[in-house]
CSV table of C-alpha atoms in Angstrom, one decimal:
chain,number,residue,atom,x,y,z
A,1,MET,CA,0.0,0.0,0.0
A,2,SER,CA,1.5,3.3,-1.0
A,3,SER,CA,2.5,5.5,1.9
A,4,GLU,CA,1.2,8.7,0.4
A,5,ASN,CA,-2.2,7.1,0.0
A,6,VAL,CA,-2.5,6.3,3.6
A,7,ILE,CA,-3.2,8.5,6.6
A,8,LYS,CA,-0.5,7.6,9.1
A,9,GLY,CA,-0.9,7.4,12.9
A,10,GLY,CA,-3.7,4.9,13.2
A,11,SER,CA,-4.1,1.1,13.3
A,12,ALA,CA,-4.4,-0.9,10.2
A,13,ASP,CA,-8.2,-1.1,10.7
A,14,THR,CA,-8.6,2.6,10.9
A,15,MET,CA,-6.3,3.4,7.9
A,16,VAL,CA,-8.2,5.4,5.3
A,17,LYS,CA,-7.1,5.7,1.7
A,18,LYS,CA,-6.8,9.2,0.4
A,19,PRO,CA,-8.6,9.6,-2.9
A,20,SER,CA,-6.3,10.1,-5.9
A,21,LEU,CA,-6.2,13.3,-7.8
A,22,PHE,CA,-7.9,11.6,-10.7
A,23,ALA,CA,-10.7,10.3,-8.4
A,24,LYS,CA,-11.2,13.8,-7.1
A,25,LEU,CA,-11.3,15.4,-10.6
A,26,SER,CA,-13.7,12.7,-11.9
A,27,LYS,CA,-16.2,13.7,-9.2
A,28,ILE,CA,-16.3,17.3,-10.5
A,29,ARG,CA,-19.0,17.3,-13.2
A,30,GLU,CA,-17.5,20.3,-15.1
A,31,VAL,CA,-14.2,18.4,-15.5
A,32,THR,CA,-15.9,15.4,-16.8
A,33,ILE,CA,-17.9,17.4,-19.4
A,34,PHE,CA,-14.8,19.3,-20.4
A,35,ALA,CA,-13.0,16.0,-21.0
A,36,VAL,CA,-15.9,14.8,-23.1
A,37,ILE,CA,-15.8,18.0,-25.1
A,38,ILE,CA,-12.0,17.6,-25.8
A,39,LEU,CA,-12.5,13.9,-26.8
A,40,LEU,CA,-15.4,14.8,-29.1
A,41,ALA,CA,-13.3,17.7,-30.6
A,42,ILE,CA,-10.4,15.3,-31.3
A,43,ILE,CA,-12.8,12.8,-33.0
A,44,LEU,CA,-14.3,15.6,-35.1
A,45,SER,CA,-10.9,16.9,-36.1
A,46,VAL,CA,-10.0,13.4,-37.4
A,47,ILE,CA,-13.3,13.0,-39.2
A,48,SER,CA,-13.4,16.4,-40.8
A,49,PRO,CA,-10.3,18.6,-41.6
A,50,THR,CA,-12.5,21.7,-41.5
A,51,PHE,CA,-13.5,21.3,-37.9
A,52,LEU,CA,-10.4,23.0,-36.4
A,53,THR,CA,-10.5,25.9,-38.8
A,54,ALA,CA,-11.1,29.3,-37.1
A,55,ASP,CA,-14.2,30.0,-39.1
A,56,ASN,CA,-15.9,26.7,-38.1
A,57,LEU,CA,-14.9,27.0,-34.4
A,58,THR,CA,-16.2,30.6,-34.4
A,59,THR,CA,-19.5,29.6,-36.1
A,60,THR,CA,-19.9,26.7,-33.6
A,61,VAL,CA,-19.5,29.0,-30.6
A,62,MET,CA,-21.7,31.6,-32.1
A,63,GLY,CA,-24.3,29.0,-32.5
A,64,VAL,CA,-24.5,28.3,-28.8
A,65,VAL,CA,-24.4,31.9,-27.6
A,66,MET,CA,-28.2,32.2,-27.3
A,67,MET,CA,-28.6,28.7,-25.8
A,68,GLY,CA,-25.8,29.6,-23.3
A,69,ILE,CA,-27.5,32.8,-22.2
A,70,VAL,CA,-30.9,31.1,-21.8
A,71,ALA,CA,-29.2,28.2,-20.0
A,72,VAL,CA,-27.8,30.5,-17.3
A,73,GLY,CA,-31.4,31.5,-16.3
A,74,MET,CA,-32.6,27.9,-16.6
A,75,THR,CA,-29.8,26.7,-14.3
A,76,VAL,CA,-31.0,29.0,-11.6
A,77,ALA,CA,-34.6,27.7,-12.1
A,78,LEU,CA,-33.4,24.1,-12.0
A,79,VAL,CA,-31.3,24.7,-8.8
A,80,SER,CA,-34.4,26.1,-7.1
A,81,GLY,CA,-36.3,22.9,-8.0
A,82,GLY,CA,-38.3,24.4,-10.8
A,83,PHE,CA,-37.9,25.0,-14.6
A,84,ASP,CA,-39.2,27.3,-17.2
A,85,LEU,CA,-40.7,26.0,-20.4
A,86,SER,CA,-41.6,29.5,-21.7
A,87,VAL,CA,-38.0,30.7,-22.3
A,88,GLY,CA,-38.2,30.1,-26.1
A,89,SER,CA,-41.5,31.9,-26.4
A,90,VAL,CA,-40.2,34.9,-24.4
A,91,MET,CA,-37.1,35.0,-26.7
A,92,SER,CA,-39.3,35.0,-29.8
A,93,MET,CA,-41.7,37.7,-28.3
A,94,ALA,CA,-38.9,40.0,-27.3
A,95,GLY,CA,-37.4,39.9,-30.8
A,96,VAL,CA,-40.6,40.4,-32.7
A,97,LEU,CA,-41.9,43.1,-30.4
A,98,THR,CA,-38.7,45.1,-30.7
A,99,GLY,CA,-38.5,44.6,-34.4
A,100,SER,CA,-42.2,45.6,-34.9
A,101,LEU,CA,-41.7,48.8,-32.9
A,102,ALA,CA,-38.5,49.6,-34.8
A,103,LEU,CA,-40.2,49.2,-38.1
A,104,SER,CA,-43.0,51.6,-37.0
A,105,GLY,CA,-40.3,54.3,-36.6
A,106,MET,CA,-39.4,54.0,-32.9
A,107,ASN,CA,-35.8,54.3,-31.9
A,108,ILE,CA,-34.3,50.8,-31.8
A,109,TRP,CA,-32.9,51.2,-28.3
A,110,ILE,CA,-36.2,52.4,-26.9
A,111,ALA,CA,-37.9,49.5,-28.7
A,112,ALA,CA,-35.3,47.1,-27.2
A,113,LEU,CA,-36.0,48.5,-23.7
A,114,ILE,CA,-39.7,47.9,-24.2
A,115,GLY,CA,-38.9,44.3,-25.4
A,116,LEU,CA,-36.9,43.7,-22.3
A,117,LEU,CA,-39.6,45.2,-20.0
A,118,ALA,CA,-42.2,42.9,-21.7
A,119,SER,CA,-39.9,40.0,-21.0
A,120,LEU,CA,-39.6,41.1,-17.4
A,121,ALA,CA,-43.4,41.5,-17.1
A,122,SER,CA,-43.9,37.9,-18.2
A,123,GLY,CA,-41.3,36.8,-15.6
A,124,VAL,CA,-43.2,38.7,-12.9
A,125,LEU,CA,-46.5,37.1,-13.9
A,126,THR,CA,-45.0,33.6,-14.1
A,127,GLY,CA,-43.1,33.9,-10.8
A,128,THR,CA,-46.1,35.4,-9.0
A,129,PHE,CA,-48.4,32.6,-10.0
A,130,ILE,CA,-45.7,30.0,-9.0
A,131,GLY,CA,-44.5,31.6,-5.9
A,132,LYS,CA,-47.6,33.3,-4.5
A,133,VAL,CA,-50.5,31.2,-5.9
A,134,GLY,CA,-48.6,27.9,-5.8
A,135,ILE,CA,-49.2,26.7,-9.3
A,136,ASN,CA,-46.9,23.9,-10.5
A,137,PRO,CA,-44.0,25.3,-12.6
A,138,PHE,CA,-44.7,22.8,-15.3
A,139,ILE,CA,-48.3,23.9,-15.8
A,140,MET,CA,-47.6,27.6,-15.3
A,141,THR,CA,-44.7,27.9,-17.7
A,142,LEU,CA,-46.4,25.6,-20.2
A,143,GLY,CA,-49.4,27.9,-20.2
A,144,MET,CA,-47.2,31.0,-20.5
A,145,GLN,CA,-45.3,29.3,-23.4
A,146,GLY,CA,-48.6,29.2,-25.3
A,147,VAL,CA,-49.7,32.7,-24.4
A,148,ILE,CA,-46.4,34.4,-25.2
A,149,GLN,CA,-45.9,32.4,-28.4
A,150,GLY,CA,-49.4,33.5,-29.4
A,151,ILE,CA,-48.4,37.1,-28.9
A,152,ALA,CA,-45.4,36.7,-31.1
A,153,TYR,CA,-47.6,35.1,-33.9
A,154,VAL,CA,-50.2,37.9,-33.6
A,155,LEU,CA,-47.5,40.6,-33.9
A,156,THR,CA,-46.1,39.1,-37.1
A,157,GLN,CA,-49.1,37.3,-38.5
A,158,GLY,CA,-47.0,34.2,-38.4
A,159,ALA,CA,-44.3,35.4,-40.8
A,160,PRO,CA,-40.8,36.6,-40.1
A,161,ILE,CA,-40.3,40.3,-40.6
A,162,SER,CA,-37.1,41.9,-42.0
A,163,VAL,CA,-36.0,44.9,-39.9
A,164,THR,CA,-34.1,47.5,-41.8
A,165,GLY,CA,-32.5,50.8,-40.8
A,166,MET,CA,-31.5,49.7,-37.3
A,167,SER,CA,-28.8,51.7,-35.5
A,168,PRO,CA,-25.2,50.5,-36.3
A,169,SER,CA,-24.6,50.5,-32.5
A,170,PHE,CA,-27.4,48.0,-32.0
A,171,LEU,CA,-26.2,45.9,-35.0
A,172,PHE,CA,-22.7,45.9,-33.4
A,173,LEU,CA,-24.1,43.6,-30.6
A,174,GLY,CA,-24.9,40.8,-33.0
A,175,GLN,CA,-22.5,41.5,-35.9
A,176,GLY,CA,-19.5,43.4,-34.5
A,177,LYS,CA,-16.2,42.2,-33.2
A,178,ILE,CA,-14.0,43.3,-30.3
A,179,ALA,CA,-10.3,42.3,-30.6
A,180,GLY,CA,-11.2,40.0,-33.5
A,181,ILE,CA,-13.7,38.1,-31.4
A,182,PRO,CA,-17.5,38.4,-32.1
A,183,THR,CA,-19.3,40.7,-29.7
A,184,LEU,CA,-21.8,38.0,-29.0
A,185,ILE,CA,-19.1,35.7,-27.5
A,186,TRP,CA,-18.0,38.6,-25.3
A,187,ILE,CA,-21.5,39.1,-24.1
A,188,LEU,CA,-21.9,35.4,-23.3
A,189,LEU,CA,-18.7,35.4,-21.4
A,190,ILE,CA,-19.7,38.4,-19.3
A,191,VAL,CA,-23.1,36.9,-18.5
A,192,VAL,CA,-21.5,33.5,-17.6
A,193,ILE,CA,-18.7,35.0,-15.4
A,194,VAL,CA,-20.9,37.4,-13.5
A,195,SER,CA,-23.7,34.8,-13.0
A,196,ASP,CA,-21.3,32.1,-12.0
A,197,TYR,CA,-19.6,34.4,-9.4
A,198,ILE,CA,-23.0,35.3,-8.0
A,199,MET,CA,-24.2,31.7,-7.8
A,200,ARG,CA,-21.0,30.6,-6.0
A,201,ARG,CA,-20.5,33.6,-3.6
A,202,ALA,CA,-23.7,35.7,-3.2
A,203,VAL,CA,-25.9,35.2,-0.2
A,204,VAL,CA,-29.0,35.4,-2.4
A,205,ALA,CA,-27.7,32.4,-4.4
A,206,ARG,CA,-27.5,30.3,-1.3
A,207,LYS,CA,-31.2,30.9,-0.8
A,208,VAL,CA,-31.8,29.4,-4.2
A,209,TYR,CA,-29.8,26.3,-3.3
A,210,TYR,CA,-31.6,26.0,0.1
A,211,LEU,CA,-34.9,26.3,-1.8
A,212,GLY,CA,-34.0,23.6,-4.2
A,213,SER,CA,-32.6,21.3,-1.5
A,214,ASN,CA,-35.6,21.5,0.9
A,215,GLU,CA,-38.3,24.1,0.3
A,216,LYS,CA,-40.0,23.6,3.7
A,217,ALA,CA,-36.7,23.8,5.6
A,218,ALA,CA,-35.8,27.0,3.7
A,219,TYR,CA,-39.2,28.5,4.6
A,220,LEU,CA,-38.8,27.6,8.3
A,221,SER,CA,-35.3,29.1,8.3
A,222,GLY,CA,-36.6,32.4,7.2
A,223,VAL,CA,-36.1,32.3,3.4
A,224,GLY,CA,-38.8,34.3,1.6
A,225,VAL,CA,-39.7,31.4,-0.7
A,226,ALA,CA,-42.3,33.2,-2.8
A,227,ARG,CA,-40.1,36.3,-3.3
A,228,VAL,CA,-37.1,34.2,-4.3
A,229,LYS,CA,-39.2,32.3,-6.8
A,230,ILE,CA,-40.5,35.5,-8.4
A,231,TRP,CA,-37.0,36.8,-8.9
A,232,ILE,CA,-35.9,33.5,-10.4
A,233,TYR,CA,-38.5,33.6,-13.1
A,234,ILE,CA,-37.8,37.3,-13.7
A,235,LEU,CA,-34.2,36.4,-14.3
A,236,THR,CA,-35.0,33.5,-16.7
A,237,ALA,CA,-37.4,35.8,-18.6
A,238,VAL,CA,-35.0,38.8,-18.9
A,239,LEU,CA,-32.1,36.6,-20.1
A,240,SER,CA,-34.4,35.0,-22.6
A,241,GLY,CA,-35.5,38.5,-23.8
A,242,LEU,CA,-31.8,39.4,-24.1
A,243,ALA,CA,-31.3,36.4,-26.3
A,244,GLY,CA,-34.2,37.5,-28.5
A,245,LEU,CA,-32.7,41.0,-28.9
A,246,LEU,CA,-29.3,39.6,-29.8
A,247,THR,CA,-30.9,37.3,-32.3
A,248,LEU,CA,-32.6,40.3,-33.9
A,249,SER,CA,-29.3,42.2,-33.9
A,250,ARG,CA,-27.4,39.3,-35.5
A,251,PHE,CA,-29.8,38.5,-38.3
A,252,SER,CA,-31.8,41.7,-38.7
A,253,VAL,CA,-34.9,39.5,-38.8
A,254,ALA,CA,-37.6,39.1,-36.2
A,255,ALA,CA,-39.1,35.6,-36.4
A,256,PRO,CA,-41.9,34.3,-34.2
A,257,THR,CA,-40.3,30.9,-34.4
A,258,ALA,CA,-36.8,32.1,-33.3
A,259,GLY,CA,-37.0,30.5,-29.9
A,260,ILE,CA,-38.9,27.3,-30.6
A,261,GLY,CA,-37.2,24.3,-29.0
A,262,MET,CA,-34.9,26.5,-27.0
A,263,GLU,CA,-36.3,25.3,-23.7
A,264,LEU,CA,-35.4,21.7,-24.5
A,265,GLN,CA,-31.9,22.6,-25.6
A,266,ALA,CA,-31.3,24.8,-22.5
A,267,ILE,CA,-32.6,22.1,-20.1
A,268,ALA,CA,-30.4,19.5,-21.9
A,269,ALA,CA,-27.4,21.8,-21.5
A,270,CYS,CA,-28.0,22.4,-17.8
A,271,VAL,CA,-28.6,18.7,-16.9
A,272,ILE,CA,-25.5,17.7,-18.9
A,273,GLY,CA,-23.6,20.3,-17.0
A,274,GLY,CA,-24.6,18.9,-13.7
A,275,ALA,CA,-27.9,20.6,-12.8
A,276,SER,CA,-30.4,18.3,-11.1
A,277,LEU,CA,-34.0,18.1,-12.0
A,278,THR,CA,-34.7,17.5,-8.3
A,279,GLY,CA,-33.1,20.8,-7.4
A,280,GLY,CA,-30.3,21.9,-5.1
A,281,GLU,CA,-27.5,21.2,-7.6
A,282,GLY,CA,-26.1,22.9,-10.7
A,283,THR,CA,-23.6,25.6,-11.8
A,284,VAL,CA,-23.5,28.2,-14.5
A,285,LEU,CA,-20.1,27.0,-15.7
A,286,GLY,CA,-21.6,23.5,-16.1
A,287,ALA,CA,-24.4,24.9,-18.1
A,288,LEU,CA,-22.0,26.7,-20.4
A,289,LEU,CA,-20.0,23.5,-20.9
A,290,GLY,CA,-23.3,21.6,-21.5
A,291,SER,CA,-24.2,24.2,-24.2
A,292,LEU,CA,-20.9,23.8,-25.9
A,293,LEU,CA,-21.3,20.0,-25.9
A,294,VAL,CA,-24.8,20.3,-27.5
A,295,GLY,CA,-23.3,22.7,-30.0
A,296,LEU,CA,-20.5,20.3,-30.9
A,297,VAL,CA,-23.0,17.5,-31.4
A,298,ASN,CA,-25.0,19.8,-33.8
A,299,ASP,CA,-21.8,20.8,-35.5
A,300,ALA,CA,-20.9,17.1,-35.9
A,301,LEU,CA,-24.2,16.5,-37.7
A,302,VAL,CA,-23.5,19.4,-40.1
A,303,LEU,CA,-19.9,18.2,-40.8
A,304,LEU,CA,-21.2,14.7,-41.5
A,305,ASN,CA,-23.8,16.1,-43.9
A,306,VAL,CA,-26.7,15.0,-41.8
A,307,SER,CA,-29.9,16.9,-42.4
A,308,VAL,CA,-30.7,19.7,-40.0
A,309,TYR,CA,-34.0,18.1,-39.4
A,310,TRP,CA,-32.2,15.4,-37.4
A,311,GLN,CA,-30.9,17.9,-35.0
A,312,SER,CA,-34.1,18.1,-33.0
A,313,LEU,CA,-34.2,14.3,-32.8
A,314,VAL,CA,-30.6,14.1,-31.6
A,315,THR,CA,-31.2,16.9,-29.1
A,316,GLY,CA,-34.1,15.0,-27.7
A,317,PHE,CA,-32.0,11.8,-27.3
A,318,VAL,CA,-29.3,13.8,-25.7
A,319,LEU,CA,-31.8,15.3,-23.2
A,320,ILE,CA,-33.2,11.8,-22.4
A,321,ALA,CA,-29.7,10.4,-21.9
A,322,ALA,CA,-28.8,13.4,-19.6
A,323,VAL,CA,-31.9,13.0,-17.6
A,324,THR,CA,-31.4,9.2,-17.3
A,325,LEU,CA,-27.9,9.8,-16.1
A,326,ASP,CA,-29.2,12.3,-13.5
A,327,VAL,CA,-31.8,9.9,-12.2
A,328,LEU,CA,-29.4,7.0,-12.0
A,329,THR,CA,-26.8,9.2,-10.2
A,330,HIS,CA,-29.2,10.3,-7.6
A,331,ARG,CA,-30.6,6.7,-7.2
A,332,ASN,CA,-27.0,5.6,-6.4
A,333,LYS,CA,-26.5,8.4,-3.9
A,334,ALA,CA,-29.8,7.5,-2.1
């Protein structure tokens, strides 16, 4: 038995093996996901010489920016023991509302502010009914998904609208570059770094973890459960609205279908990154890595000339696999 793997000073019966560095790292979900990403990247670089080109890597990361931003809010919702199925609809609504107002002659920044406020209002409504009234998050967010998606269809009559004449400063958010790197990637990094720091260090974030671990105990210890839930759904809605505005800035098109399916991709990314559907677990960094992994899978389908129509099917299987892993992991812990 290796001396460095044994705590000295006790009898043979009380000797305890120290876990190796590999064992410690393997228990960190983010490290595992990062290793899977590296392995998948190596495989893709062998299969397709174009994978490691700067253009393809930039396009891949750009493709997960919106999912990553939405996944940040979804992570907080999952940690609290809930989830939000309306994020895709809010994303669509914020984009088409902003685009419609800009087309009517309103300043694009004022229109964007109204789009964000409308997203915030939907979050207040969702959070109030979940936190104050006690409606199940699945039912409430599913209902809001239909309501908000309906608003997006009404505003556009079901067809995407091309928004011209937008301010260059607004277009810079989705089409510009800073130090050679797309602005969208910088925005994603800022959102992730700030949110991850808050989730790890801020007192308010601890309340979210308490809530997800044991809601009754959190309430008895003085946590304002209803108030925390309202703020959680405000956060998910505002981040989804931000993703909608960035999509408008990137493509100059406001489509009522822009966010369809985003809720499944975001939940898949969060669960892959370590968030638990039973609450109390999850990190923003894990959600980012989960988003990158989902993006790499989609990129692999493109490089292998698989039809884009298969992407939804593959995302569904990835989500099922991630949820199954989550259930089995918690069953083993029980």
